CSV table of N, CA and C and ligand atoms in Angstrom, one decimal:
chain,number,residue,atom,x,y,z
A,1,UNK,N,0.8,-1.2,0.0
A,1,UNK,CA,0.0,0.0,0.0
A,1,UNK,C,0.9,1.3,0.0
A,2,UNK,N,0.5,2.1,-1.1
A,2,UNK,CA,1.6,3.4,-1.0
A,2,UNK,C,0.9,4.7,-0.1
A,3,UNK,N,2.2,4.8,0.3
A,3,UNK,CA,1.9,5.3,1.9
A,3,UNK,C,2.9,6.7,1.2
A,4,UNK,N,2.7,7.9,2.4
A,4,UNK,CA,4.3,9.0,2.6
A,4,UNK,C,4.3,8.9,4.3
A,5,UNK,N,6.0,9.5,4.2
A,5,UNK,CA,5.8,9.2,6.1
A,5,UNK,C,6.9,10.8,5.3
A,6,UNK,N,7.5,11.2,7.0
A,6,UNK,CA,7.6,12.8,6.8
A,6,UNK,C,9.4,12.0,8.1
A,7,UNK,N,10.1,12.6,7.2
A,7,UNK,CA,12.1,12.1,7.7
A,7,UNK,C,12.7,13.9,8.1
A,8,UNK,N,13.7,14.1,8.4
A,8,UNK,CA,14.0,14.8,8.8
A,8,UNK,C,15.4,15.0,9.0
A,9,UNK,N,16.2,15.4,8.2
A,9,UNK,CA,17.7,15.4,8.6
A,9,UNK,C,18.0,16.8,9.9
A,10,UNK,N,18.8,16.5,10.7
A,10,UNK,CA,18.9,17.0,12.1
A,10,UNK,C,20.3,18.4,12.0
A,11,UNK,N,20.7,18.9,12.7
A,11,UNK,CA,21.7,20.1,12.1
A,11,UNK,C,22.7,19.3,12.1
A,12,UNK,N,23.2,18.3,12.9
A,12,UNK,CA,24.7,17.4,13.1
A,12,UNK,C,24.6,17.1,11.1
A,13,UNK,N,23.7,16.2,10.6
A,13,UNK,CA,23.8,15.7,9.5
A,13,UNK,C,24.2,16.7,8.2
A,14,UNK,N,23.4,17.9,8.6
A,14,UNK,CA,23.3,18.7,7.7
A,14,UNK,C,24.6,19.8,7.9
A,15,UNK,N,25.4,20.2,8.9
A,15,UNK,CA,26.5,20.5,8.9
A,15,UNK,C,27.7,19.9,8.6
A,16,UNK,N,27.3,18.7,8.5
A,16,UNK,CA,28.3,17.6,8.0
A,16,UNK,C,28.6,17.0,6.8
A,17,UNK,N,27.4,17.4,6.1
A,17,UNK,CA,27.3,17.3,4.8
A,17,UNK,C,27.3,16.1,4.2
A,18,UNK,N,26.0,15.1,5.3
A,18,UNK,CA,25.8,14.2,5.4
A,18,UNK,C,24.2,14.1,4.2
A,19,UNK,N,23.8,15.1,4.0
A,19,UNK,CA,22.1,15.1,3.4
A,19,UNK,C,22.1,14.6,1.7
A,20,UNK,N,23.3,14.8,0.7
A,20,UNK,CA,23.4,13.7,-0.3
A,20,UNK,C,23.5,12.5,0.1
A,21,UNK,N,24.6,12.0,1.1
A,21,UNK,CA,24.7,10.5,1.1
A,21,UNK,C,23.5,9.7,1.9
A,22,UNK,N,22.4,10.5,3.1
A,22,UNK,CA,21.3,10.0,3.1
A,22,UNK,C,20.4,9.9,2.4
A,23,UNK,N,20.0,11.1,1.5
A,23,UNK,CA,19.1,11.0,0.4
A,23,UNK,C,19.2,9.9,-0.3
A,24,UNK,N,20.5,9.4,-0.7
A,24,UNK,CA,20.7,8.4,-1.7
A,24,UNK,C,20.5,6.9,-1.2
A,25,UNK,N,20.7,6.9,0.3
A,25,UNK,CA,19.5,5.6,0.8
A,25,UNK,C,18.5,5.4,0.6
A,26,UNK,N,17.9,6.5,0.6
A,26,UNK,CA,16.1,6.4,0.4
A,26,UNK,C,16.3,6.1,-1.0
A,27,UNK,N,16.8,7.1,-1.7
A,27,UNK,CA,16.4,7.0,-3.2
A,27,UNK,C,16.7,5.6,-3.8
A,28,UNK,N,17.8,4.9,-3.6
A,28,UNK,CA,18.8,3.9,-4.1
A,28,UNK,C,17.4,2.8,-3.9
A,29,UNK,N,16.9,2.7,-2.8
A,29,UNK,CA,16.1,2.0,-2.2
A,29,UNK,C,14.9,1.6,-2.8
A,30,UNK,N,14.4,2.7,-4.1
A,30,UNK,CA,13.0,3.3,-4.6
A,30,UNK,C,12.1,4.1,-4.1
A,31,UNK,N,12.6,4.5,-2.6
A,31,UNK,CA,11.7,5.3,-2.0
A,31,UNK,C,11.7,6.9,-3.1
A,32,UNK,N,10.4,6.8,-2.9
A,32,UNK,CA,9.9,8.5,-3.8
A,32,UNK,C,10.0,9.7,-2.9
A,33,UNK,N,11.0,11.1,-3.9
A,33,UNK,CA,10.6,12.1,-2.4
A,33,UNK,C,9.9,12.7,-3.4
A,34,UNK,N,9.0,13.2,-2.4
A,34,UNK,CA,7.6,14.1,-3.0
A,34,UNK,C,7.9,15.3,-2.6
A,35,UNK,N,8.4,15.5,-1.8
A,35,UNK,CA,8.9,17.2,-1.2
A,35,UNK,C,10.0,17.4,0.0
A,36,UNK,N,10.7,18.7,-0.7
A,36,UNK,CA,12.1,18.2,0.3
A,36,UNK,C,12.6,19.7,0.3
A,37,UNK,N,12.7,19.9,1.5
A,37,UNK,CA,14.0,21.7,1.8
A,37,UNK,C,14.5,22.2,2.9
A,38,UNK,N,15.1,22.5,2.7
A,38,UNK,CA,16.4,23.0,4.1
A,38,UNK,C,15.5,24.6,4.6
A,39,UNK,N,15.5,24.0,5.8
A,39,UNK,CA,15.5,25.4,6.5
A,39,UNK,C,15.6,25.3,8.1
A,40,UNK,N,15.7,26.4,8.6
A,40,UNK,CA,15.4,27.0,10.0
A,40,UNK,C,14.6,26.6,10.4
A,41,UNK,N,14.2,26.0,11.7
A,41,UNK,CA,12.5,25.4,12.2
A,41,UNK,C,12.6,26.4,13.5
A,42,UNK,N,11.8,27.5,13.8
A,42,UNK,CA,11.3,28.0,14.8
A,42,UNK,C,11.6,27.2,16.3
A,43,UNK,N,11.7,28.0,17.0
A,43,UNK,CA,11.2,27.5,18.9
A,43,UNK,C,9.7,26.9,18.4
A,44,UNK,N,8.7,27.6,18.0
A,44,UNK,CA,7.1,27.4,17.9
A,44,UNK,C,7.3,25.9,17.2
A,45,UNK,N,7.7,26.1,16.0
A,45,UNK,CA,7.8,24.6,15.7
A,45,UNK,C,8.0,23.6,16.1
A,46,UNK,N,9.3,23.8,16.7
A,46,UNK,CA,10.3,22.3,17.6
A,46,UNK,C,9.3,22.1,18.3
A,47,UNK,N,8.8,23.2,19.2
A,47,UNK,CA,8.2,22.5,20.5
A,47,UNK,C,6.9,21.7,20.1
A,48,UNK,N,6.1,22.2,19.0
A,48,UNK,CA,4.7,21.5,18.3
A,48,UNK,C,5.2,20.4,17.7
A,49,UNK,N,6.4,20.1,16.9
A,49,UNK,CA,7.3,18.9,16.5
A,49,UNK,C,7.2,18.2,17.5
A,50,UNK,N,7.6,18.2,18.4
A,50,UNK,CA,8.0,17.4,19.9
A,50,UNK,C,7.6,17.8,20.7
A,51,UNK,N,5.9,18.0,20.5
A,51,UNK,CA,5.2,17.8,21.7
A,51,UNK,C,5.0,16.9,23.0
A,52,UNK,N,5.3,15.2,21.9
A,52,UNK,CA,5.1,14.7,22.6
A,52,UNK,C,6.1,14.3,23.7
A,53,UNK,N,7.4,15.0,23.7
A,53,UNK,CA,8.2,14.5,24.9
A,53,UNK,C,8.4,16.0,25.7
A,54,UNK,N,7.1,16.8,25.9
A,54,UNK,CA,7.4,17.7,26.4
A,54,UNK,C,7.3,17.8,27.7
A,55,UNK,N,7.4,16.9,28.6
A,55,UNK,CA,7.3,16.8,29.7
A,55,UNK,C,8.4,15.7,30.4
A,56,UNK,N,9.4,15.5,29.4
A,56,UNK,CA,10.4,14.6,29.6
A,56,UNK,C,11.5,15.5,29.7
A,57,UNK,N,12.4,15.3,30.2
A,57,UNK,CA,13.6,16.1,31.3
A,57,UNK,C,14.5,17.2,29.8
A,58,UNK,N,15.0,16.2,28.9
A,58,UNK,CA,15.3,16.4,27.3
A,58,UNK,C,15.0,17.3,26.5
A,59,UNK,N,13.9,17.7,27.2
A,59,UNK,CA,12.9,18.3,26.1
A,59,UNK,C,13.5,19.6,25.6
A,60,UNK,N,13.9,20.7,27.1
A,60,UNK,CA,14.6,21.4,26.3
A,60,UNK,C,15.6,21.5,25.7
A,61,UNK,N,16.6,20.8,25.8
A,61,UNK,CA,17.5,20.6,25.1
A,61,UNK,C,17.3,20.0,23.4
A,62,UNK,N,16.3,19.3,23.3
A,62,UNK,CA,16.2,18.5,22.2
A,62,UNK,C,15.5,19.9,21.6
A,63,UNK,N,14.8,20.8,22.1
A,63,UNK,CA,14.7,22.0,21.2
A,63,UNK,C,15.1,23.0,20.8
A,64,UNK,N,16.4,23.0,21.9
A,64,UNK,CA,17.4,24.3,21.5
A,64,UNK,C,18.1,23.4,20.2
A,65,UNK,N,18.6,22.5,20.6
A,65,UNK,CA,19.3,21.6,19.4
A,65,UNK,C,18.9,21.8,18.2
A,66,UNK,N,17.4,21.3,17.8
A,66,UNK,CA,16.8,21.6,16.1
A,66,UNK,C,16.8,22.6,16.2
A,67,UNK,N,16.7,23.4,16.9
A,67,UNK,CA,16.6,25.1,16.0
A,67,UNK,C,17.9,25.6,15.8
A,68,UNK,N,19.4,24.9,16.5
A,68,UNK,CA,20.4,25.6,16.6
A,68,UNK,C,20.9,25.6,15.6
A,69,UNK,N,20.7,25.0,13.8
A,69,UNK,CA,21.1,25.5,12.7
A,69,UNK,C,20.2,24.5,11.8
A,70,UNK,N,20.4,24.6,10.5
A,70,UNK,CA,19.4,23.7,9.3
A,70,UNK,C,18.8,22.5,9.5
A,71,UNK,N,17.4,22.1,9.3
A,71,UNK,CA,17.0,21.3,8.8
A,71,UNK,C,17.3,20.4,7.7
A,72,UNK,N,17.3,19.2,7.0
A,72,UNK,CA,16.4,19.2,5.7
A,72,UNK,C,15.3,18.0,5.8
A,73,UNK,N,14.3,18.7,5.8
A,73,UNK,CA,12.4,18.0,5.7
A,73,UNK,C,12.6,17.5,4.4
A,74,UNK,N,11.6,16.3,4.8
A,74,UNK,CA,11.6,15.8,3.5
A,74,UNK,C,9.9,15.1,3.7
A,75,UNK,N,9.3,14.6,2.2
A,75,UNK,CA,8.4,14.0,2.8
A,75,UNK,C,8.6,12.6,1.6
A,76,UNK,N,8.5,11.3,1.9
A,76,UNK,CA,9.0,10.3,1.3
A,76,UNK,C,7.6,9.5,1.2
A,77,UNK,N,7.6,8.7,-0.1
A,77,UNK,CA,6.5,7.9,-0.6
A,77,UNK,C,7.0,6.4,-0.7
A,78,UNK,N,6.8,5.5,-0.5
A,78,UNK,CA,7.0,3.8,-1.2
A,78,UNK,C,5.5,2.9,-0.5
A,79,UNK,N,5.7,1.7,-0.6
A,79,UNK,CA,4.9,0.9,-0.2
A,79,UNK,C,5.4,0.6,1.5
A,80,UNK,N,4.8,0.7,2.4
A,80,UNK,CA,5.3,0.3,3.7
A,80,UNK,C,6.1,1.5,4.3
A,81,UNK,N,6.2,2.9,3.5
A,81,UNK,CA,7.2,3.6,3.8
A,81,UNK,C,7.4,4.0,5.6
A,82,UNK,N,6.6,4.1,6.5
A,82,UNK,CA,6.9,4.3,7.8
A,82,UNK,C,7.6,3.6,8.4
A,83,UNK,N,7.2,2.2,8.3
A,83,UNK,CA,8.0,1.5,8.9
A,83,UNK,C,9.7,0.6,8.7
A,84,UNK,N,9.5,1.2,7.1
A,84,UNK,CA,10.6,0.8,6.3
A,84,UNK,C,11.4,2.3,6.2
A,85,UNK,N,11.2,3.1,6.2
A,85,UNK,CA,12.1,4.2,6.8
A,85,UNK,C,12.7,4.1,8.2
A,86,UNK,N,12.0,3.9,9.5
A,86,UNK,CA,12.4,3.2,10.8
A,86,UNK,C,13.4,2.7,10.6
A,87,UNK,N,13.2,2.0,9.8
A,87,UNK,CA,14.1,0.1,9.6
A,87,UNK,C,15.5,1.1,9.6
A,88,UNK,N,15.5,2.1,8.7
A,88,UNK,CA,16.6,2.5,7.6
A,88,UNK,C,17.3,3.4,8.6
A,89,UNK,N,16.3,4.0,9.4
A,89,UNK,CA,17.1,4.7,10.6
A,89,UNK,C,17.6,4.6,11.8
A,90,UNK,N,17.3,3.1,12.1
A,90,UNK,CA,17.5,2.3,13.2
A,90,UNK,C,17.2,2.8,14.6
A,91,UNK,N,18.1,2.1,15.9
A,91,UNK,CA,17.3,2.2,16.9
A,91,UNK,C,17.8,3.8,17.7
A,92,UNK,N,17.0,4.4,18.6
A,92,UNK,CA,16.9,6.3,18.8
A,92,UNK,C,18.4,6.2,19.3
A,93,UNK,N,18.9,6.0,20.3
A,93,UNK,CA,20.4,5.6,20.7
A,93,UNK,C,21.4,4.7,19.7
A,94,UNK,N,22.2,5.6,18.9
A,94,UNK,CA,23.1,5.3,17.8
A,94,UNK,C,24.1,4.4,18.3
A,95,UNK,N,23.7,4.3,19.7
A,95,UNK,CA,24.9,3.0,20.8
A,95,UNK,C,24.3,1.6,20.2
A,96,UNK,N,23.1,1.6,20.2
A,96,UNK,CA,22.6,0.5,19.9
A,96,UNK,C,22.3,0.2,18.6
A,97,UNK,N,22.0,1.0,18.1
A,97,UNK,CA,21.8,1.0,16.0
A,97,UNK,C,22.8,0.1,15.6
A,98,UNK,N,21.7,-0.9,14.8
A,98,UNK,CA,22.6,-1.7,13.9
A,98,UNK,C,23.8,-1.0,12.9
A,99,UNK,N,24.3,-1.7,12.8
A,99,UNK,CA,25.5,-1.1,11.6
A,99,UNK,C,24.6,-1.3,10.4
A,100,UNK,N,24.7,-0.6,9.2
A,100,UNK,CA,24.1,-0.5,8.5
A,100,UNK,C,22.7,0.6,8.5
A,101,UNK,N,22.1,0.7,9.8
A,101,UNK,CA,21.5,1.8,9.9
A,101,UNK,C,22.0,3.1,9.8
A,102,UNK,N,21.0,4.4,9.7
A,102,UNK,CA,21.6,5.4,9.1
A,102,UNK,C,22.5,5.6,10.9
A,103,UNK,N,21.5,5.9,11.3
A,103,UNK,CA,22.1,6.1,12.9
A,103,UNK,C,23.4,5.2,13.0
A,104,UNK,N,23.1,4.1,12.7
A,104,UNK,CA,24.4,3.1,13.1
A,104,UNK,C,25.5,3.2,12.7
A,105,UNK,N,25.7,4.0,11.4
A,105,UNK,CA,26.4,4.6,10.6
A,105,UNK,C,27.1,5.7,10.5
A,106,UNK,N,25.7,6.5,11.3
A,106,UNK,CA,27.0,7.9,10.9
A,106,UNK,C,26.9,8.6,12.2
A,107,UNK,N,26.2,7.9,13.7
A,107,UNK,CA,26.0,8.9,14.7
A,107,UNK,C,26.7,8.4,16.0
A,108,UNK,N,26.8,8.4,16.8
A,108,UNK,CA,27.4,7.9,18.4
A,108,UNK,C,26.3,8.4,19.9
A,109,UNK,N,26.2,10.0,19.4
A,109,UNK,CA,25.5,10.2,20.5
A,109,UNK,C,24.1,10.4,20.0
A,110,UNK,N,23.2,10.2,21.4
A,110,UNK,CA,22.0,10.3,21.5
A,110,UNK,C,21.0,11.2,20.9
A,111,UNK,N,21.7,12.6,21.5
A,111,UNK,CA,21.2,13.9,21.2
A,111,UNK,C,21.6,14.2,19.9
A,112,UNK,N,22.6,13.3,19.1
A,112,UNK,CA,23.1,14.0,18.0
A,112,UNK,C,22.8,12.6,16.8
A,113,UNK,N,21.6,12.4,17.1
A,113,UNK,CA,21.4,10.8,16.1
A,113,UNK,C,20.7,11.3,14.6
A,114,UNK,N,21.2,12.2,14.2
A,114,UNK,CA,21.4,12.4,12.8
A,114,UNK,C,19.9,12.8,11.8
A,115,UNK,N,18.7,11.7,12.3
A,115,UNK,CA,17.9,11.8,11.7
A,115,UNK,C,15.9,11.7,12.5
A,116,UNK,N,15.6,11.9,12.0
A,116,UNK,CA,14.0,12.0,12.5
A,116,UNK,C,13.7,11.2,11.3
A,117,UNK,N,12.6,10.3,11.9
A,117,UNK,CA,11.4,10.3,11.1
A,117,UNK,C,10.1,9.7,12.0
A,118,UNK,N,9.5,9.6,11.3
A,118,UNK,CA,7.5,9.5,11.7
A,118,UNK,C,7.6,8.3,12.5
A,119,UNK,N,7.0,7.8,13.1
A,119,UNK,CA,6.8,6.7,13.8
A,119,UNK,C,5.7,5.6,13.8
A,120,UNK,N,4.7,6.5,13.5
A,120,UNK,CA,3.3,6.1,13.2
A,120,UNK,C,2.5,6.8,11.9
A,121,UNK,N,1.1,5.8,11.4
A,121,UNK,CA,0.5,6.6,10.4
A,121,UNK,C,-0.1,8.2,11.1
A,122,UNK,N,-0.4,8.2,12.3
A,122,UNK,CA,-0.7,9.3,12.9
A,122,UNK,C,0.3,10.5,13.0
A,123,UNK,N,1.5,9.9,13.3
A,123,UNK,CA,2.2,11.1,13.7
A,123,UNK,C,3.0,11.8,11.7
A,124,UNK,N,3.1,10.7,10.8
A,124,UNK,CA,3.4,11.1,9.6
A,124,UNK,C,2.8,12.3,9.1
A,125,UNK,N,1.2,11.8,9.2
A,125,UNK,CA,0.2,12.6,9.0
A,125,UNK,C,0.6,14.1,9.5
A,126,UNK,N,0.7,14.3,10.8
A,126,UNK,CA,0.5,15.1,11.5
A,126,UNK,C,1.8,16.6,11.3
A,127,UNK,N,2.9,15.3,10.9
A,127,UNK,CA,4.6,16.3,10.8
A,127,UNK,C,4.6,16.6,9.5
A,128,UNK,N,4.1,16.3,8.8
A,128,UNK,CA,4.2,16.5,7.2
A,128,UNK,C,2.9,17.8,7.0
A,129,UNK,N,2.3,17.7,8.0
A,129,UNK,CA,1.3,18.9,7.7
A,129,UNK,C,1.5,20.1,8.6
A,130,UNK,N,2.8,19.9,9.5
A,130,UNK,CA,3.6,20.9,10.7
A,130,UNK,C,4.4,21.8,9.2
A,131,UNK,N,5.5,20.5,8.7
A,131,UNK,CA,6.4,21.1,7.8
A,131,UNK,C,6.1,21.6,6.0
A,132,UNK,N,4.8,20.9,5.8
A,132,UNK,CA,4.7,21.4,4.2
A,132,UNK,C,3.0,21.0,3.8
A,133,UNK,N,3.2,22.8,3.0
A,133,UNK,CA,2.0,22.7,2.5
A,133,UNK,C,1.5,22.0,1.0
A,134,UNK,N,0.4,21.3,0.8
A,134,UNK,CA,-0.1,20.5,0.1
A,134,UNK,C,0.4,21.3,-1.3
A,135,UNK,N,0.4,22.5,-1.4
A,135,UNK,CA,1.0,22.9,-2.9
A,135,UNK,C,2.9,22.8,-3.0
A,136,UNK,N,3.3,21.9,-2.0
A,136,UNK,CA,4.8,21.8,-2.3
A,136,UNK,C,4.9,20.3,-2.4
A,137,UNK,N,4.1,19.9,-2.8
A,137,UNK,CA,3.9,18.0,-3.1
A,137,UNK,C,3.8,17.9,-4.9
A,138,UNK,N,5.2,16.8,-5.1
A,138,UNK,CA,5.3,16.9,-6.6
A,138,UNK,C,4.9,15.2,-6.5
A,139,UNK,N,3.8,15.1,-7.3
A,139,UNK,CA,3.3,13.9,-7.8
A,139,UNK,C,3.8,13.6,-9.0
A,140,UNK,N,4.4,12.5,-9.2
A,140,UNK,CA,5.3,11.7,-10.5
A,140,UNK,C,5.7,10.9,-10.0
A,141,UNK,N,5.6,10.3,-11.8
A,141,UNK,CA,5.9,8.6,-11.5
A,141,UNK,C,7.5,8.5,-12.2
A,142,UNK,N,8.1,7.5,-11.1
A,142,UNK,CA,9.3,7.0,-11.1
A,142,UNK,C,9.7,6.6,-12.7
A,143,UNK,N,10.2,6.6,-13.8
A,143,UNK,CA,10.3,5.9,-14.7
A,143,UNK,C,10.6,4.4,-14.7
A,144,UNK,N,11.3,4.1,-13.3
A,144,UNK,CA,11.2,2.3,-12.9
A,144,UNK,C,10.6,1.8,-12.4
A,145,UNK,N,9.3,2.6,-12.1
A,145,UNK,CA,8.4,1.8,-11.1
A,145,UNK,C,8.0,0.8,-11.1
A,146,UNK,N,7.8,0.5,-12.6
A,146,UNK,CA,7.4,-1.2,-12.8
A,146,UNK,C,8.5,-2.2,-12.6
A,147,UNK,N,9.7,-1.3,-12.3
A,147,UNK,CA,11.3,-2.7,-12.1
A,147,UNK,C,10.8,-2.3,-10.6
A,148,UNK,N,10.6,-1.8,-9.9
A,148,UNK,CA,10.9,-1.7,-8.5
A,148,UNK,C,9.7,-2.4,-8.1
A,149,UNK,N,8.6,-2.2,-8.3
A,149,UNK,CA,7.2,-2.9,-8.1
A,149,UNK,C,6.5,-3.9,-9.3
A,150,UNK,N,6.3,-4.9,-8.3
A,150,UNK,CA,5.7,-6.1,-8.7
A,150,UNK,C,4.2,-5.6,-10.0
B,1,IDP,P1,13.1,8.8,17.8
B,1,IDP,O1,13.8,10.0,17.2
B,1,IDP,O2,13.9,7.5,17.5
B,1,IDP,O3,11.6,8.7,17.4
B,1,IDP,P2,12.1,9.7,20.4
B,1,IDP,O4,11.9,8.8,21.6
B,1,IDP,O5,10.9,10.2,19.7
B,1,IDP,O6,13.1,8.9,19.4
B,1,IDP,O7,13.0,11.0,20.9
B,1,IDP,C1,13.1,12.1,20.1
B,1,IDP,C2,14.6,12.5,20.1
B,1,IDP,O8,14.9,13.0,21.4
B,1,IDP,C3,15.6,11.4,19.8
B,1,IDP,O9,15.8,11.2,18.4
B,1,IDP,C4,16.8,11.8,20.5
B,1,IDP,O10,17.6,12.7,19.8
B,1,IDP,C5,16.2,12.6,21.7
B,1,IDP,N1,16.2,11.8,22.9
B,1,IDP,C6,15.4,10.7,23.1
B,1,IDP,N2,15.6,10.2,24.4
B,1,IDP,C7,16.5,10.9,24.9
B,1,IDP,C8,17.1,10.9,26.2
B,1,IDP,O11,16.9,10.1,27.1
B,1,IDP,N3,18.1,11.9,26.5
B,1,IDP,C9,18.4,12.9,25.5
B,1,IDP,N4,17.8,12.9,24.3
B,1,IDP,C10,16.9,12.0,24.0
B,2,MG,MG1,10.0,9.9,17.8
């Protein structure tokens, strides 16, 4: 079932000039980006971003962090994509992230684990309509779609 879930590269990744070589995981993969851009996310935002841990000790810290330099949002399409983006990002603590995950790959600490994404069809829903409006969604078809899908 083709789904979009909503990823997030963090300032560590994007100062590091890590946002081609992750794009090209999703992409390599067949995942579709439908919309994608670098910017500044507000205090107002982070904190509506991460509502839900706003009552956990981290919190402010986890929001001075995203705002303290670029984003890049993205919003991703494939079959399964929430949970198979997860997959690709591995587990929240980069201590424990498989190798081969993105996390496992390119991060060490906690606070500095490279990437965001959606967790649930609820919360996809929800970040993708925090970060981008329905007129920045580019609808097209893959020219391999038929090699990539059954
Ligand atoms: P997730 O990013 O894997 O979905 P969440 O539990 O939603 O993980 O936490 C959001 C972000 O907050 C994490 O990616 C991580 O950077 C940070 N974080 C989570 N737990 C802790 C903690 O115990 N101490 C400090 N930062 C944390
Ligand atoms: Mg989360």
């Amino acid at each position: 079932m083709r789904q979009r879930t909503f990823a997030m590269l963090k300032p560590d990744a994007v100062k590091r000039r890590l946002t081609g070589k992750i794009l090209s995981r999703f992409e390599e993969r067949g995942i579709k980006i439908i919309a994608a851009k670098t910017l500044m996310i507000s205090e107002e935002l982070a904190k509506t971003h991460y509502g839900e841990h706003s009552e956990k000790p981290f919190f402010n810290d986890l929001v001075s962090y995203i705002t303290s330099g670029p984003v890049f949002a993205m919003v991703l399409e494939s079959d399964d994509v929430i949970a198979q983006v997860r997959k690709m990002v591995g587990a929240t603590n980069p201590k424990e992230a498989d190798v081969g995950t993105i996390r496992g790959d390119y991060a060490i600490d906690l606070g500095r684990n490279v990437i965001h994404a959606s967790d649930s069809e609820e919360s996809a829903v929800r970040e993708i309509g925090l970060f981008f409006d329905e007129s920045e969604f580019c609808d097209y078809e893959l020219p391999d779609e038929d090699i990539i899908y059954e």
